[in-house]
Amino acid sequence: MSAESIDTITRLSEHIAGLEQLIEVVIRRSKAGFDHRAQSNVVRMLERKGYAINTPELRPRILAAAGVLALELGYITTDDAPRLPTGLTVDERQLAQVVSHLNQLADKMAGDNEEEVIEDSQFEKEAKLHEQSETMSRLRTKLDSADRLMRRLQGNDDNH
């Protein structure tokens, strides 16, 4: 990575709270979660704030980091998170493990780790169940759409 890219990432990491707020605003305004339009809004807003991130080197990395933050903040699931650049592939389980590890590090820095380990495992179970429920809902919606399409196609075949 170039020195300019490293400098930009360093500046962004120093202002991570602002990036979290930006992601929160963009996702709340977006009706489709963290889709391509929302990702473009994140890039556009960061560009307006003086961060030169709309480069082939930085854009995918920044969007992947924004996806991890959105995932950590609970706005999206691992299925909705932007993927890392091809050279930096991480599967969904690894992404969930990275988020979990970051949360554990934050808890250790806060100082109250023992009580929260039990709560974390319960939270992880609940989060996993919630994620599975969302996946099932998405699949049901897709199946319902496919059923409607099949009914329409069968209806069109009857008319001809």
XYZ file of N, CA and C in Angstrom:
480
model
N 0.841 -1.186 0.000
C 0.000 0.000 0.000
C 0.877 1.238 0.000
N 0.379 2.281 -0.621
C 1.134 3.524 -0.710
C 1.104 4.255 0.632
N 2.024 5.184 0.787
C 2.101 5.967 2.022
C 0.834 6.798 2.209
N 0.282 7.311 1.113
C -0.956 8.098 1.195
C -2.119 7.240 1.692
N -2.182 6.014 1.214
C -3.254 5.109 1.639
C -3.126 4.781 3.121
N -1.920 4.507 3.553
C -1.683 4.206 4.970
C -2.042 5.413 5.828
N -1.687 6.613 5.358
C -2.016 7.844 6.080
C -3.533 8.017 6.187
N -4.234 7.745 5.102
C -5.698 7.865 5.102
C -6.319 6.876 6.083
N -5.846 5.645 6.070
C -6.372 4.632 6.993
C -6.072 5.018 8.437
N -4.892 5.542 8.684
C -4.529 5.983 10.031
C -5.457 7.100 10.495
N -5.701 8.076 9.620
C -6.605 9.177 9.971
C -8.014 8.662 10.262
N -8.476 7.728 9.440
C -9.811 7.160 9.665
C -9.876 6.400 10.988
N -8.831 5.641 11.292
C -8.844 4.866 12.536
C -8.797 5.776 13.759
N -8.187 6.947 13.619
C -8.170 7.906 14.722
C -9.551 8.515 14.955
N -10.371 8.507 13.932
C -11.717 9.080 14.017
C -12.780 7.994 13.818
N -12.558 6.848 14.433
C -13.440 5.696 14.242
C -14.862 5.976 14.737
N -14.991 6.769 15.789
C -16.333 7.089 16.304
C -17.138 7.846 15.250
N -16.493 8.758 14.548
C -17.172 9.491 13.477
C -17.572 8.573 12.338
N -16.708 7.598 12.021
C -17.023 6.632 10.968
C -18.221 5.776 11.382
N -18.269 5.382 12.650
C -19.410 4.608 13.146
C -20.705 5.405 13.013
N -20.647 6.695 13.363
C -21.835 7.541 13.245
C -22.269 7.679 11.795
N -21.306 7.849 10.910
C -21.603 7.969 9.486
C -22.289 6.706 8.974
N -21.757 5.553 9.342
C -22.334 4.273 8.916
C -23.751 4.130 9.462
N -23.927 4.500 10.719
C -25.251 4.414 11.337
C -26.267 5.268 10.577
N -25.891 6.494 10.242
C -26.797 7.390 9.519
C -27.122 6.830 8.138
N -26.103 6.367 7.431
C -26.314 5.853 6.074
C -27.221 4.625 6.092
N -26.990 3.707 7.013
C -27.796 2.480 7.060
C -29.232 2.786 7.484
N -29.406 3.698 8.415
C -30.770 4.038 8.844
C -31.563 4.693 7.715
N -30.888 5.474 6.878
C -31.573 6.127 5.753
C -31.816 5.167 4.598
N -30.990 4.144 4.500
C -31.120 3.185 3.405
C -32.213 2.183 3.740
N -33.063 1.918 2.772
C -34.135 0.947 2.998
C -33.667 -0.469 2.725
N -32.529 -0.599 2.053
C -32.049 -1.930 1.651
C -30.827 -2.362 2.445
N -30.584 -1.766 3.614
C -29.419 -2.152 4.407
C -28.143 -1.526 3.869
N -27.090 -2.302 3.847
C -25.784 -1.788 3.423
C -25.513 -2.244 1.990
N -26.416 -1.877 1.085
C -26.292 -2.259 -0.320
C -25.300 -1.339 -1.037
N -25.208 -1.494 -2.360
C -24.243 -0.709 -3.134
C -24.521 0.788 -3.049
N -25.776 1.165 -2.995
C -26.116 2.590 -2.897
C -25.644 3.158 -1.556
N -25.867 2.422 -0.484
C -25.425 2.868 0.838
C -23.901 2.931 0.890
N -23.242 1.955 0.273
C -21.780 1.958 0.239
C -21.264 3.173 -0.528
N -21.925 3.514 -1.630
C -21.535 4.703 -2.398
C -21.717 5.961 -1.568
N -22.788 6.001 -0.768
C -23.000 7.156 0.105
C -21.895 7.282 1.146
N -21.446 6.159 1.690
C -20.340 6.196 2.657
C -19.095 6.775 1.992
N -18.783 6.282 0.797
C -17.601 6.773 0.078
C -17.745 8.259 -0.210
N -18.908 8.662 -0.707
C -19.135 10.069 -1.053
C -18.978 10.968 0.168
N -19.558 10.563 1.294
C -19.479 11.385 2.504
C -18.053 11.468 3.036
N -17.332 10.358 2.973
C -15.935 10.387 3.420
C -15.090 11.261 2.500
N -15.379 11.213 1.199
C -14.661 12.069 0.251
C -14.914 13.541 0.576
N -16.160 13.880 0.911
C -16.490 15.267 1.267
C -15.753 15.721 2.514
N -15.473 14.773 3.409
C -14.762 15.120 4.644
C -13.249 15.172 4.449
N -12.803 14.946 3.219
C -11.382 15.083 2.935
C -10.593 13.791 2.907
N -11.265 12.657 2.983
C -10.581 11.369 2.907
C -10.577 10.902 1.455
N -9.400 10.741 0.891
C -9.270 10.301 -0.503
C -9.317 8.773 -0.546
N -10.528 8.223 -0.456
C -10.653 6.764 -0.381
C -11.205 6.140 -1.649
N -11.599 6.932 -2.610
C -12.205 6.380 -3.818
C -11.125 5.952 -4.808
N -10.266 5.059 -4.346
C -9.193 4.508 -5.174
C -9.334 2.988 -5.181
N -8.817 2.328 -6.210
C -8.914 0.864 -6.244
C -8.241 0.198 -5.046
N -7.260 0.879 -4.485
C -6.522 0.322 -3.353
C -7.302 0.451 -2.041
N -7.973 1.586 -1.850
C -8.619 1.854 -0.567
C -10.115 1.554 -0.518
N -10.822 1.836 -1.586
C -12.289 1.708 -1.551
C -12.763 0.342 -1.037
N -12.269 -0.779 -1.589
C -12.764 -2.069 -1.080
C -12.394 -2.315 0.377
N -11.241 -1.853 0.778
C -10.811 -2.052 2.174
C -11.670 -1.226 3.131
N -11.924 0.021 2.759
C -12.725 0.895 3.613
C -14.162 0.378 3.689
N -14.706 -0.068 2.561
C -16.074 -0.597 2.576
C -16.162 -1.889 3.382
N -15.132 -2.721 3.302
C -15.118 -3.946 4.115
C -15.048 -3.588 5.599
N -14.223 -2.599 5.936
C -14.127 -2.152 7.329
C -15.461 -1.554 7.786
N -16.098 -0.783 6.911
C -17.409 -0.213 7.239
C -18.425 -1.333 7.454
N -18.325 -2.383 6.651
C -19.213 -3.529 6.821
C -18.994 -4.223 8.154
N -17.735 -4.361 8.555
C -17.433 -4.977 9.853
C -17.993 -4.109 10.976
N -17.836 -2.786 10.852
C -18.394 -1.893 11.869
C -19.919 -1.993 11.908
N -20.552 -2.014 10.747
C -22.015 -2.141 10.698
C -22.462 -3.470 11.307
N -21.686 -4.509 11.049
C -21.974 -5.821 11.625
C -21.817 -5.776 13.139
N -20.741 -5.171 13.596
C -20.483 -5.066 15.028
C -21.545 -4.218 15.724
N -22.023 -3.184 15.043
C -23.049 -2.325 15.619
C -24.439 -2.964 15.556
N -24.536 -4.103 14.842
C -25.791 -4.835 14.793
C -26.754 -4.396 13.705
N -26.279 -3.634 12.735
C -27.165 -3.153 11.677
C -27.309 -4.130 10.521
N -26.341 -5.014 10.337
C -26.392 -5.976 9.236
C -25.935 -7.339 9.736
N -26.159 -8.359 8.924
C -25.683 -9.704 9.236
C -24.438 -9.981 8.403
N -23.784 -11.090 8.677
C -22.578 -11.422 7.911
C -22.893 -11.608 6.437
N -24.125 -12.021 6.114
C -24.512 -12.177 4.706
C -24.532 -10.842 3.975
N -24.849 -9.769 4.703
C -24.982 -8.455 4.090
C -23.680 -7.659 4.080
N -22.659 -8.146 4.770
C -21.399 -7.401 4.865
C -20.669 -7.407 3.528
N -20.092 -6.259 3.148
C -19.304 -6.225 1.911
C -18.109 -7.156 2.030
N -17.749 -7.752 0.955
C -16.621 -8.687 0.944
C -15.306 -7.932 0.832
N -14.269 -8.555 1.372
C -12.930 -7.987 1.295
C -12.383 -8.141 -0.116
N -11.362 -7.357 -0.457
C -10.746 -7.511 -1.780
C -10.273 -8.948 -1.985
N -10.168 -9.361 -3.230
C -9.834 -10.745 -3.545
C -8.574 -11.237 -2.861
N -7.599 -10.424 -2.708
C -6.359 -10.838 -2.063
C -6.501 -11.022 -0.567
N -7.610 -10.562 0.001
C -7.815 -10.619 1.443
C -9.135 -11.307 1.767
N -9.301 -12.540 1.323
C -10.587 -13.209 1.510
C -10.739 -13.751 2.924
N -11.932 -13.609 3.456
C -12.294 -14.135 4.765
C -13.713 -14.668 4.616
N -13.938 -15.921 5.058
C -15.303 -16.431 4.935
C -16.167 -15.881 6.069
N -17.459 -16.150 6.004
C -18.412 -15.563 6.945
C -18.123 -15.955 8.387
N -17.720 -17.202 8.596
C -17.403 -17.637 9.965
C -16.200 -16.876 10.495
N -15.194 -16.681 9.635
C -14.021 -15.939 10.069
C -14.390 -14.494 10.385
N -15.279 -13.908 9.596
C -15.711 -12.545 9.840
C -16.407 -12.451 11.193
N -17.270 -13.403 11.496
C -17.949 -13.427 12.791
C -16.940 -13.608 13.926
N -15.915 -14.434 13.698
C -14.880 -14.642 14.711
C -14.073 -13.368 14.932
N -13.785 -12.637 13.852
C -13.038 -11.382 13.976
C -13.844 -10.388 14.805
N -15.135 -10.265 14.518
C -15.987 -9.352 15.274
C -16.042 -9.773 16.736
N -16.194 -11.071 16.986
C -16.229 -11.579 18.353
C -14.918 -11.285 19.079
N -13.807 -11.497 18.376
C -12.496 -11.236 18.969
C -12.332 -9.747 19.285
N -12.772 -8.878 18.381
C -12.694 -7.438 18.633
C -13.533 -7.054 19.850
N -14.699 -7.662 19.978
C -15.541 -7.395 21.149
C -14.871 -7.862 22.433
N -14.219 -9.031 22.394
C -13.512 -9.534 23.572
C -12.360 -8.613 23.953
N -11.624 -8.130 22.956
C -10.535 -7.196 23.240
C -11.064 -5.919 23.875
N -12.168 -5.424 23.361
C -12.764 -4.217 23.931
C -13.200 -4.465 25.371
N -13.757 -5.651 25.644
C -14.167 -5.990 27.004
C -12.969 -6.075 27.942
N -11.867 -6.665 27.467
C -10.664 -6.766 28.299
C -10.125 -5.385 28.625
N -10.181 -4.496 27.644
C -9.693 -3.140 27.879
C -10.590 -2.419 28.876
N -11.875 -2.763 28.902
C -12.811 -2.144 29.837
C -12.588 -2.658 31.257
N -12.066 -3.886 31.399
C -11.719 -4.393 32.713
C -12.668 -5.413 33.303
N -13.913 -5.488 32.879
C -14.848 -6.436 33.470
C -15.079 -7.584 32.505
N -14.139 -8.520 32.507
C -14.143 -9.587 31.505
C -14.858 -10.843 31.985
N -14.695 -11.236 33.244
C -15.198 -12.534 33.696
C -16.716 -12.640 33.614
N -17.429 -11.623 34.090
C -18.885 -11.681 34.071
C -19.410 -11.662 32.646
N -18.740 -10.932 31.788
C -19.246 -10.765 30.432
C -18.951 -11.958 29.542
N -18.007 -12.845 29.949
C -17.743 -14.035 29.142
C -18.996 -14.895 29.087
N -19.664 -15.044 30.237
C -20.903 -15.817 30.281
C -21.978 -15.109 29.458
N -22.082 -13.785 29.646
C -23.064 -13.022 28.889
C -22.753 -13.068 27.400
N -21.453 -13.029 27.044
C -21.058 -13.056 25.639
C -21.481 -14.354 24.974
N -21.290 -15.493 25.678
C -21.676 -16.756 25.051
C -23.190 -16.806 24.854
N -23.941 -16.292 25.819
C -25.398 -16.227 25.664
C -25.757 -15.267 24.534
N -25.072 -14.125 24.490
C -25.319 -13.148 23.427
C -24.988 -13.740 22.067
N -23.880 -14.481 21.989
C -23.495 -15.107 20.722
C -24.553 -16.107 20.271
N -25.091 -16.883 21.229
C -26.147 -17.842 20.886
C -27.384 -17.112 20.366
N -27.763 -16.035 21.071
C -28.930 -15.269 20.642
C -28.688 -14.625 19.286
N -27.481 -14.096 19.080
C -27.154 -13.469 17.800
C -27.191 -14.493 16.672
N -26.686 -15.690 16.965
C -26.686 -16.743 15.949
C -28.119 -17.150 15.602
N -28.962 -17.287 16.630
C -30.365 -17.623 16.383
C -31.060 -16.519 15.590
N -30.767 -15.270 15.944
C -31.359 -14.141 15.221
C -30.906 -14.145 13.769
N -29.625 -14.392 13.554
C -29.085 -14.430 12.197
C -29.724 -15.561 11.389
N -29.878 -16.726 12.023
C -30.518 -17.852 11.339
C -31.975 -17.533 11.024
N -32.641 -16.845 11.934
C -34.026 -16.447 11.703
C -34.122 -15.487 10.519
N -33.193 -14.530 10.448
C -33.178 -13.597 9.319
C -32.918 -14.326 8.013
N -32.012 -15.295 8.046
C -31.714 -16.075 6.843
C -32.952 -16.836 6.395
N -33.654 -17.435 7.340
C -34.878 -18.163 7.007
C -35.930 -17.220 6.421
N -36.052 -16.040 6.996
C -37.019 -15.070 6.474
C -36.673 -14.673 5.049
N -35.382 -14.442 4.800
C -34.937 -14.086 3.444
C -35.238 -15.217 2.471
N -34.967 -16.451 2.905
C -35.231 -17.597 2.038
C -36.725 -17.750 1.763
N -37.555 -17.553 2.796
C -39.004 -17.631 2.595
C -39.464 -16.586 1.585
N -38.930 -15.372 1.708
C -39.293 -14.306 0.776
C -38.906 -14.678 -0.647
N -37.704 -15.222 -0.808
C -37.257 -15.629 -2.143
C -38.125 -16.754 -2.695
N -38.464 -17.718 -1.839
C -39.326 -18.814 -2.285
C -40.720 -18.311 -2.647
N -41.251 -17.386 -1.850
C -42.556 -16.808 -2.170
C -42.511 -16.086 -3.511
N -41.435 -15.356 -3.765
C -41.281 -14.663 -5.047
C -41.214 -15.666 -6.188
N -40.481 -16.745 -5.980
C -40.372 -17.774 -7.015
C -41.730 -18.427 -7.260
N -42.493 -18.673 -6.189
C -43.832 -19.247 -6.340
C -44.746 -18.313 -7.129
N -44.702 -17.013 -6.802
C -45.524 -16.047 -7.538
C -45.150 -16.030 -9.011
N -43.854 -16.067 -9.294
C -43.389 -16.078 -10.676
C -43.871 -17.336 -11.392
N -43.772 -18.479 -10.729
C -44.228 -19.733 -11.334
C -45.734 -19.679 -11.623
N -46.512 -19.136 -10.677
C -47.955 -19.019 -10.902
C -48.248 -18.106 -12.087
N -47.509 -17.001 -12.184
C -47.713 -16.087 -13.315
C -47.357 -16.766 -14.624
N -46.243 -17.496 -14.623
C -45.833 -18.184 -15.844
C -46.847 -19.250 -16.236
N -47.356 -19.968 -15.269
C -48.365 -20.988 -15.563
C -49.648 -20.346 -16.060
N -49.995 -19.198 -15.508
C -51.180 -18.474 -15.961
C -51.006 -17.977 -17.377
N -49.792 -17.525 -17.729
C -49.519 -17.056 -19.087
C -49.551 -18.214 -20.062
N -49.072 -19.395 -19.630
C -49.082 -20.563 -20.511
C -50.509 -20.994 -20.813
N -51.433 -20.849 -19.825
C -52.825 -21.241 -20.033
C -53.517 -20.337 -21.045
N -53.105 -19.059 -21.097
C -53.742 -18.102 -21.999
C -53.331 -18.310 -23.444
N -52.228 -18.975 -23.696
C -51.735 -19.128 -25.068
C -52.164 -20.399 -25.678
